[in-house]
Coordinates of C-alpha atoms and ligand atoms in Angstrom, one line a residue:
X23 CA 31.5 33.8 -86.1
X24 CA 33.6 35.6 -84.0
X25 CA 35.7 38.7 -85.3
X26 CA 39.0 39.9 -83.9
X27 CA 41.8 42.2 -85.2
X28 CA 44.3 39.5 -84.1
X29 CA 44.4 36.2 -83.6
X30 CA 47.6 35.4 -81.3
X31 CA 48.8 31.8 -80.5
X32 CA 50.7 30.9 -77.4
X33 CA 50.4 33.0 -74.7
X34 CA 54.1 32.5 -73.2
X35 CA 56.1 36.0 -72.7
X36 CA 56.4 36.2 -76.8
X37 CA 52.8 35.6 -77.1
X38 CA 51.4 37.8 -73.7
X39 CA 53.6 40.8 -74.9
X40 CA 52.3 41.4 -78.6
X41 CA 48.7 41.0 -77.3
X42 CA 49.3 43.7 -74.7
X43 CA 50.6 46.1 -77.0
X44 CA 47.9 45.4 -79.7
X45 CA 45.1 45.4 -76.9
X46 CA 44.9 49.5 -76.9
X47 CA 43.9 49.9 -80.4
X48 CA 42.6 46.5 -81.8
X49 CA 40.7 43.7 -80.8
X50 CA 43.0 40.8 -79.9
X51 CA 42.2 37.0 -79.0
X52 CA 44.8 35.1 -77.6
X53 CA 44.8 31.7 -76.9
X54 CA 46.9 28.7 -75.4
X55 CA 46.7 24.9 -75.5
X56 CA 47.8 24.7 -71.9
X57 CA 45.3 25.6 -69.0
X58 CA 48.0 27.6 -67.0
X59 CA 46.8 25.4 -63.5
X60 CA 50.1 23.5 -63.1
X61 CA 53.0 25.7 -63.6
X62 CA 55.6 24.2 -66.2
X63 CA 58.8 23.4 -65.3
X64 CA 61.6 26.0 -63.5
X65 CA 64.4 25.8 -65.6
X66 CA 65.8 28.8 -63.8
X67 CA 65.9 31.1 -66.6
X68 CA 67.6 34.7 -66.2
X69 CA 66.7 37.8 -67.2
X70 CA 68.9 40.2 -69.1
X71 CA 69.3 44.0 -67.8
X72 CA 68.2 45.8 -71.1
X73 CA 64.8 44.3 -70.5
X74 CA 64.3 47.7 -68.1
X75 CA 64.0 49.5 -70.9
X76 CA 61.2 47.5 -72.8
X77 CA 59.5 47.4 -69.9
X78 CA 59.8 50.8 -69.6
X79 CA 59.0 51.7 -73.2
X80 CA 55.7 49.5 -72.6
X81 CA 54.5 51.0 -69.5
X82 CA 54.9 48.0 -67.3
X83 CA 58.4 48.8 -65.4
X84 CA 56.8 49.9 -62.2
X85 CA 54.4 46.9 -62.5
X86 CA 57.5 44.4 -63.2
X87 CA 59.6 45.6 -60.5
X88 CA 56.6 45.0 -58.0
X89 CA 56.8 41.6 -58.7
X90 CA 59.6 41.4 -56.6
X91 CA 61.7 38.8 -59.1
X92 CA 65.3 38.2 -57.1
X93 CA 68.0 40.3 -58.4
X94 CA 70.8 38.7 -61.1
X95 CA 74.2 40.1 -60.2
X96 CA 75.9 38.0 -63.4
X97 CA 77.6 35.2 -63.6
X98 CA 80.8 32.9 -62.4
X99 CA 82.0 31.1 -65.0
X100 CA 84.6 28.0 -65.2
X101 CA 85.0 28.5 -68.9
X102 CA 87.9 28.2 -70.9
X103 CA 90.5 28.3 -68.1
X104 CA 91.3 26.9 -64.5
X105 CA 89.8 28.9 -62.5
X106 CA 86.8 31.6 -62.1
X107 CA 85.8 34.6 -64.1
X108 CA 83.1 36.6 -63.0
X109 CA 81.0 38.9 -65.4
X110 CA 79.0 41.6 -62.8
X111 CA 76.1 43.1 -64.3
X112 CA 76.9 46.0 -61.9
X113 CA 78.6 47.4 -64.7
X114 CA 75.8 46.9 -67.1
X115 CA 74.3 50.5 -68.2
X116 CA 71.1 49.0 -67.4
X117 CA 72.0 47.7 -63.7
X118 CA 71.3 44.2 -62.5
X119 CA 68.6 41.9 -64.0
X120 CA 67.0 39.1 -62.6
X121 CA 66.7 35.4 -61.6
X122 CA 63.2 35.2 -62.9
X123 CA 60.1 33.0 -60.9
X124 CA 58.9 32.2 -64.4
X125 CA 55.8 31.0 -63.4
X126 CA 55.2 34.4 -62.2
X127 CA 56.1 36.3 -64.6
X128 CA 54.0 34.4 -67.0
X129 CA 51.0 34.9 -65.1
X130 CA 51.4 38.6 -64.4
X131 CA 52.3 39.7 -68.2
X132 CA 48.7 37.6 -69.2
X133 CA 47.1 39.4 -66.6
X134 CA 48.7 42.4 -68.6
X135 CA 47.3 41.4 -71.6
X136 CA 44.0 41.0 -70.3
X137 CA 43.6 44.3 -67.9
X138 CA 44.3 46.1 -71.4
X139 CA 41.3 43.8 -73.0
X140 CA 42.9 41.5 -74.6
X141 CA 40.6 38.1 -74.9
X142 CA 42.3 35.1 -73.3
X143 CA 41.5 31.6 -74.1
X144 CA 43.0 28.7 -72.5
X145 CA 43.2 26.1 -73.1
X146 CA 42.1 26.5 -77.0
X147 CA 43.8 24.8 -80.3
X148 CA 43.3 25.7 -83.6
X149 CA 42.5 22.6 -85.7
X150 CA 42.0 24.8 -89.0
X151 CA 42.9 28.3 -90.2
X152 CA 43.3 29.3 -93.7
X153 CA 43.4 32.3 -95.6
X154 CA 41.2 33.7 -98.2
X155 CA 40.5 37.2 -100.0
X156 CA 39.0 38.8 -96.4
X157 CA 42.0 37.9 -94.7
X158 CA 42.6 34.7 -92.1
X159 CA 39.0 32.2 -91.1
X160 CA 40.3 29.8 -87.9
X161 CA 38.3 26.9 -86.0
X162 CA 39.1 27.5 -82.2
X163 CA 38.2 24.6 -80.2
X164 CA 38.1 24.8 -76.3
X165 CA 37.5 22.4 -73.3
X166 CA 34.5 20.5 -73.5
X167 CA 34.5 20.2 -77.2
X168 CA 33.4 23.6 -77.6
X169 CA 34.2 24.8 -81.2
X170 CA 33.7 28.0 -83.0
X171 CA 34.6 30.0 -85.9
X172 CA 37.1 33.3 -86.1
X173 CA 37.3 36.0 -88.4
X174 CA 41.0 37.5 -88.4
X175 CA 43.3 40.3 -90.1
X176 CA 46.6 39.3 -89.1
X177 CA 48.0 36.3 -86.9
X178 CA 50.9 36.2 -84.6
X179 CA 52.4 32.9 -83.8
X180 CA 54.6 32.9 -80.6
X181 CA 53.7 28.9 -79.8
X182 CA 57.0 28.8 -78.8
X183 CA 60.6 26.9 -80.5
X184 CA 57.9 24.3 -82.4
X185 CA 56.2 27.5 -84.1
X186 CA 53.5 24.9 -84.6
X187 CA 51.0 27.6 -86.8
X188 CA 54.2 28.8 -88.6
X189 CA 55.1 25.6 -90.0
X190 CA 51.4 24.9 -91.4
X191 CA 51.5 28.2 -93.7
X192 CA 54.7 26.9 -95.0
X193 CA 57.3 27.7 -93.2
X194 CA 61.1 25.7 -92.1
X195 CA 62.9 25.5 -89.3
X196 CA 66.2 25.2 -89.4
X197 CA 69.8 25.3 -87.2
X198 CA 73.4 25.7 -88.0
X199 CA 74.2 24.2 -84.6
X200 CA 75.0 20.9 -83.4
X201 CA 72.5 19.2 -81.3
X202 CA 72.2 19.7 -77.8
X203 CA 70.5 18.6 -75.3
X204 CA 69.5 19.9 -71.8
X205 CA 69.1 18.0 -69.2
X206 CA 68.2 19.4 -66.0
X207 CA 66.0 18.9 -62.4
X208 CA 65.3 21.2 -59.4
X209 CA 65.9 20.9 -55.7
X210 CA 65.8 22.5 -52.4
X211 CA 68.9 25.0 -51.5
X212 CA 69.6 27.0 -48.8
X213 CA 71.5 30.7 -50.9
X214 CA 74.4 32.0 -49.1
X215 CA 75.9 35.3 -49.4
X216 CA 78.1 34.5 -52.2
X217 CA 75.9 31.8 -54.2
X218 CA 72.6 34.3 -54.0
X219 CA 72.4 36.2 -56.7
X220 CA 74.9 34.4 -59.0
X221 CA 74.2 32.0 -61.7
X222 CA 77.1 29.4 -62.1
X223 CA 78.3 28.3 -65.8
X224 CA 81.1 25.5 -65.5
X225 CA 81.9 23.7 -68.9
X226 CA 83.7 20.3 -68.8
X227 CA 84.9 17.7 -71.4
X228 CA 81.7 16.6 -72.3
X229 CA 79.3 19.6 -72.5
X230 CA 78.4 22.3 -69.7
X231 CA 76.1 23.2 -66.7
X232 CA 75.1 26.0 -65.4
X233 CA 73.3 26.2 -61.6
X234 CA 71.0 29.4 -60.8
X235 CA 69.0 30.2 -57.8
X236 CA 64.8 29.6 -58.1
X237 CA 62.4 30.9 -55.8
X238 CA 61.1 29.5 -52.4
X239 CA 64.9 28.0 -51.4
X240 CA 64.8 25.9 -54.7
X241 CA 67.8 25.6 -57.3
X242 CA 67.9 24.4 -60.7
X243 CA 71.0 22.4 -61.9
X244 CA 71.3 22.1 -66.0
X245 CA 73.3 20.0 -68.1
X246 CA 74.1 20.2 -72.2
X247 CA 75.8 17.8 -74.2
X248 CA 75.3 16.3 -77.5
X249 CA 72.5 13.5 -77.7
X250 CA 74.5 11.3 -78.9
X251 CA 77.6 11.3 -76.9
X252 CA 77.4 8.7 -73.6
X253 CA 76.7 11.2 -71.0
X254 CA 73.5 12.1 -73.0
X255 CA 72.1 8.6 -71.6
X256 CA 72.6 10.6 -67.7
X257 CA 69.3 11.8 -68.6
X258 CA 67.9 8.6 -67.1
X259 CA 68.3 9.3 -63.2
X260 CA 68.6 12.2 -61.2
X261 CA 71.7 9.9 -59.3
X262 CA 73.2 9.7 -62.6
X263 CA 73.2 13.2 -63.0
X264 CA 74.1 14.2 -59.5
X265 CA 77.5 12.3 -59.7
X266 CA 78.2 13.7 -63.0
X267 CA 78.3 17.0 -61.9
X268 CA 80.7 15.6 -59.1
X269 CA 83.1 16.4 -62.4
X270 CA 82.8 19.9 -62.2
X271 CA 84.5 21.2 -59.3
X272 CA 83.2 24.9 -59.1
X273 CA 79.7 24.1 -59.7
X274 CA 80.0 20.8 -56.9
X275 CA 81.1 23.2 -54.7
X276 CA 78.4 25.5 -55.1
X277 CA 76.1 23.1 -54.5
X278 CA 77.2 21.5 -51.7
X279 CA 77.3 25.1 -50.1
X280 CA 74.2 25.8 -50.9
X281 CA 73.0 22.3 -49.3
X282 CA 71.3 21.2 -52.7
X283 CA 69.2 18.6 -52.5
X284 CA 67.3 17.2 -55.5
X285 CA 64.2 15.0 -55.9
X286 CA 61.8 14.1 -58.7
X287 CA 62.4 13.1 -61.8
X288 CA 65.1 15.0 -64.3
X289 CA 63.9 16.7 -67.5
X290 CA 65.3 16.8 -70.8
X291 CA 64.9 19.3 -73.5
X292 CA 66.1 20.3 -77.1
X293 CA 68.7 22.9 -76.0
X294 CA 70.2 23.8 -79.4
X295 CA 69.6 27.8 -81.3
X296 CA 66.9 27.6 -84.5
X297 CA 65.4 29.6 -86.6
X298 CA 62.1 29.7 -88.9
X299 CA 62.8 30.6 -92.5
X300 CA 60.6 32.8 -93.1
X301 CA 59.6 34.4 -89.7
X302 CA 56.6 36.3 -91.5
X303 CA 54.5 35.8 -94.7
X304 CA 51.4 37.8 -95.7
X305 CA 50.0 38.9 -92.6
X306 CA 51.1 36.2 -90.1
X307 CA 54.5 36.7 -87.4
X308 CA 56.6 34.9 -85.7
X309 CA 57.5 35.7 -82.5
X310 CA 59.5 34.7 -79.4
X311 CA 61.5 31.3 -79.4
X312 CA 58.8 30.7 -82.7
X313 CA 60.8 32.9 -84.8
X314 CA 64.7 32.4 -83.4
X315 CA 65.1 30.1 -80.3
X316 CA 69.0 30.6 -78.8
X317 CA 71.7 27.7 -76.9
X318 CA 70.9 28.7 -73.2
X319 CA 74.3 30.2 -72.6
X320 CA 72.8 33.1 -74.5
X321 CA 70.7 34.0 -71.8
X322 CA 68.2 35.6 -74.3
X323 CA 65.4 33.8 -74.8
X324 CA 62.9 35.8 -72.8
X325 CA 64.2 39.1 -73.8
X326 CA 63.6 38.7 -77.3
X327 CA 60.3 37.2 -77.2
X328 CA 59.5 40.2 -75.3
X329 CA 61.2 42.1 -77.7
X330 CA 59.7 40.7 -80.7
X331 CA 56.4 40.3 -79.3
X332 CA 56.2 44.0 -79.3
X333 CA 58.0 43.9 -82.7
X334 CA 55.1 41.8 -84.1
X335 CA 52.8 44.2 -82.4
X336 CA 54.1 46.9 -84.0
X337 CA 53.8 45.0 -87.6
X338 CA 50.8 43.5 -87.3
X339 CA 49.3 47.1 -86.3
X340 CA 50.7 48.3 -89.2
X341 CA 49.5 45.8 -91.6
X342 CA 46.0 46.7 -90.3
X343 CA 46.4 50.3 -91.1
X344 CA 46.6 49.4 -94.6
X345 CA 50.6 49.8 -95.2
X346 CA 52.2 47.3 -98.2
X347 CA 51.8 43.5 -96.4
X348 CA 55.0 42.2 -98.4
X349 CA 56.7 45.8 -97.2
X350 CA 55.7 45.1 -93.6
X351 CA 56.6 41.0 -93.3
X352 CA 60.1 42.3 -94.8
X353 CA 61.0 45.1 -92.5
X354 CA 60.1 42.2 -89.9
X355 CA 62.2 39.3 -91.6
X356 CA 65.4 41.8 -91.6
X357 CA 64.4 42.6 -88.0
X358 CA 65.3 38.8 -86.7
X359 CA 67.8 38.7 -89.2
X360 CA 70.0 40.6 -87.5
X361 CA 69.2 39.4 -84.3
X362 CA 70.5 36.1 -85.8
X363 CA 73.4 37.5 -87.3
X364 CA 74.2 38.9 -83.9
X365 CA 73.6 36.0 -81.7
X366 CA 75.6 33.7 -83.9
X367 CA 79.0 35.5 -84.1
X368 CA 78.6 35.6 -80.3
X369 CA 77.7 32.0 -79.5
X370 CA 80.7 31.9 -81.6
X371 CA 83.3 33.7 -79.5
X372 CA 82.1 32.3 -76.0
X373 CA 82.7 28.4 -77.2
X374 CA 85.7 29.3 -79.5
X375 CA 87.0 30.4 -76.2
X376 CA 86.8 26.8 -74.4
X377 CA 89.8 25.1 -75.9
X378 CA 91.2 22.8 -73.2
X379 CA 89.6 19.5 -74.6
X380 CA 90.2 20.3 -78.3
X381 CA 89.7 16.3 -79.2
X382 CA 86.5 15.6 -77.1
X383 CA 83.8 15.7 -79.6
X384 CA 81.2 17.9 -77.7
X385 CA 84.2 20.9 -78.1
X386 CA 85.5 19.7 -81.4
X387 CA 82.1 19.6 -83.1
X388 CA 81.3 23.3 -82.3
X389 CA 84.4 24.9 -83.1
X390 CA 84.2 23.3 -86.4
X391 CA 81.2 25.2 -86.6
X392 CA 83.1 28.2 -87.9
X393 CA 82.8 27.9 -91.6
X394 CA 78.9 26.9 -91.4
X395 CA 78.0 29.6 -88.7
X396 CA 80.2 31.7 -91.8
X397 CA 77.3 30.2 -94.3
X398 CA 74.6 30.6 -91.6
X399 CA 75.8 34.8 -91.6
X400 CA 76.3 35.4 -95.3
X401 CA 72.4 33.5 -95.8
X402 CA 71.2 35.4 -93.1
X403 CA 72.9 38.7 -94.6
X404 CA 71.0 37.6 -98.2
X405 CA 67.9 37.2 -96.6
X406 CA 68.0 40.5 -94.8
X407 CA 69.3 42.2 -98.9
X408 CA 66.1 40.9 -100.2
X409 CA 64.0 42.3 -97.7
X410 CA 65.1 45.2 -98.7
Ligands
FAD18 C1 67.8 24.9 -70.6 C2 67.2 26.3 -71.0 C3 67.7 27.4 -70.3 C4 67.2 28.7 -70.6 N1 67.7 29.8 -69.9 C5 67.3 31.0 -70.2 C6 67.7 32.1 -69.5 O1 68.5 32.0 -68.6 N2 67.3 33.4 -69.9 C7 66.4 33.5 -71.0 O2 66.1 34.7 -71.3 N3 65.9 32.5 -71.6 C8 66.3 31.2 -71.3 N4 65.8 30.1 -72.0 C9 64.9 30.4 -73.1 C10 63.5 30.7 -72.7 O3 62.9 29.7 -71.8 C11 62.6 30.8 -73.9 O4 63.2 31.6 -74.9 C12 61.2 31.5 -73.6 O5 60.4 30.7 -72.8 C13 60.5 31.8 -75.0 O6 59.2 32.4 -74.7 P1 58.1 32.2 -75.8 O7 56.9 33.0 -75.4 O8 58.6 32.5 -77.2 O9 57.7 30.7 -75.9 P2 57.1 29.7 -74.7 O10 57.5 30.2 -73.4 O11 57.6 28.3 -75.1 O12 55.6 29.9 -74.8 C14 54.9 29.3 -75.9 C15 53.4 29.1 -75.5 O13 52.7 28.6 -76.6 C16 51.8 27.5 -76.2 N5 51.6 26.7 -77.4 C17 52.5 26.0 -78.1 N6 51.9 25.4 -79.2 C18 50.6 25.8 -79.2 C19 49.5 25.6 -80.1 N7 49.6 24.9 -81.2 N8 48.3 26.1 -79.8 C20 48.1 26.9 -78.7 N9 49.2 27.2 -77.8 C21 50.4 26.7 -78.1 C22 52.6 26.8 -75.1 O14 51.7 26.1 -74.3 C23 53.3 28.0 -74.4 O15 52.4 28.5 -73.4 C24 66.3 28.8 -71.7 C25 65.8 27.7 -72.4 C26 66.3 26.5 -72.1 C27 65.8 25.3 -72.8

């Protein structure tokens, strides 16, 4: 029987960051059903300028900026107009932030996590956890069968937007969105002066893409639409989606700048926000996309499981010192309450403000989304009431 403070699983960026921030005081075990020795997918994900000052408040800036991860100037968007706007990050308090080599970054906030002593095990399930009167007992099995028994005070799931522990103690997941999927493949590309640095965000009558620079002269290309709608068949061939995006003119010329070449096969994802209901329970967090996963024209998925996998840090340390459970899981429910409340009214304004195809149903459906992202708020301000 092994004993541990904490038992966190999924060691993605949610995951990583609430077992570094535990590892100082408490014994943490953190575990991971993938074996980290092929990197997942680069989906080309973007990293948002306040993220400085977590790092900073964590002790890892110096270490993060070492990593060297390409500089995000903003974005050029074809959205809701004819031509190009351009948001600069520049301007941003916070300065740039950055087009991130995710595998990377990954690796290097796990490495984190261990140099501070955390325990990492990968790649580990847990086929059984329950609690009982001296707080959570687990079966951890690892490669080669291996299986053994935990002892833990407090559990942190950030297993990512399937919050696959979450859901066994009882919890929902739910979305006031449409669904969406993403579609999306990387290639070689050759960054010029003005594509470098730039992600591009073009929407069109039948969802939108976006196109951001990757490391080692790669590019990742994305496309959302609704499932059911006939380009969500495109998913089938990387031809298919190649002569789609012929369509969009800014983002076809981008690419052809860059000299964008694709191969392998394209990948498709769930690309709609959701959220768990409730993100915390007596002595368990969510965390990450686990606890609130956003669209990707957010651009916030990474900061707030950093942000929330201190946040659950910060609870489950708490909790340990003997303050009120119920008073703790509620101080963190109103926590991602308002980050939902927040991220909805904005998702709200950017595709209220596409209105050139007002009959095409990939528009329509969202900006009849008013009155239910209206619910979604007033149940999300309830929720955060009776937390306290
Ligand atoms: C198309 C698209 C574009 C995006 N673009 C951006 C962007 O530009 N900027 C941005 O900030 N975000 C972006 N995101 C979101 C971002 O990718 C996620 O928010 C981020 O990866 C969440 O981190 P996480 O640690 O919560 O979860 P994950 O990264 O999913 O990590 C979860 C970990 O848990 C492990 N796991 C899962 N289940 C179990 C289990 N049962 N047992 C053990 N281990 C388990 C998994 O193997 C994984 O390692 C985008 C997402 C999509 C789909």
């Amino acid at each position: 029987m092994t004993e541990v403070d904490v038992l966190v699983v999924g060691a993605g960026p949610a995951g990583a960051t609430a077992a570094l921030n535990l590892a100082p005081t408490r014994n943490v075990l953190l575990l991971d059903w993938r074996d980290f020795r092929s990197p997942g997918g680069a989906i080309g994900e973007s990293l948002v300028p306040a993220a400085r000052r977590l790092f900073s408040d964590m002790g890892l800036l110096e270490a993060f900026l070492a990593g060297g991860h390409a500089p995000w100037y903003g974005n050029r968007s074809a959205w809701g107009g004819e031509g190009i706007a351009e948001s600069d990050l520049i301007r941003d308090i916070d300065g740039h932030g950055w087009h991130l080599d995710r595998a990377l970054f990954d690796a290097w906030l796990r490495q984190m996590a261990v140099e501070r002593g955390v325990r990492l095990f990968a790649p580990a399930r847990v086929p059984f956890i329950e609690r009982d009167s001296q707080g959570w007992r687990a079966k951890v099995s690892g490669h080669a069968g291996s299986v053994f028994d935990i002892r833990a005070g407090a559990v942190v799931d950030a297993s990512g937007k399937f919050a696959t522990l979450a859901r066994r103690f009882g919890a929902r997941q739910g979305s006031a969105e449409p669904r969406m999927i993403g579609v999306w493949l990387a290639g070689d590309a050759r960054e010029t002066p003005s594509t470098g640095g730039f992600t591009m965000v073009e929407a069109m009558e039948d969802g939108w893409w976006y196109t951001a620079p990757l490391p080692h002269a790669r590019r990742a290309l994305a496309f959302h639409t609704d499932p059911d709608l006939p380009s969500g068949r495109i998913a089938r061939s990387a031809a298919a989606l190649m002569r789609h995006a012929a369509g969009a003119p800014f983002l076809a010329a981008t690419l052809k700048e860059c000299g964008f070449s694709c191969e392998g096969e394209v990948r498709l994802t769930i690309a709609n926000g959701g959220a768990l209901y409730p993100v915390a329970g007596p002595a368990w967090f969510a965390a990450g996309d686990a606890a609130i996963h956003f669209d990707p024209l957010a651009s916030q998925g990474i900061f707030n499981a950093l942000f929330t996998g201190l946040a659950s840090a910060e609870a489950a340390d708490r909790l340990l010192e003997g303050d009120d459970p119920e008073g703790v899981a509620e101080g963190y429910i109103r926590l991602i309450a308002g980050i939902e409340t927040a991220y909805r009214s904005r998702r709200m304004v950017y595709y209220c403000q596409e209105r050139r195809w007002p009959g095409a149903p990939f528009w329509a459906r969202r900006h009849a989304e008013r009155p239910m992202a209206e619910r979604a708020q007033g149940e999300a301000a309830v929720r955060r009431d009776r937390a306290g």
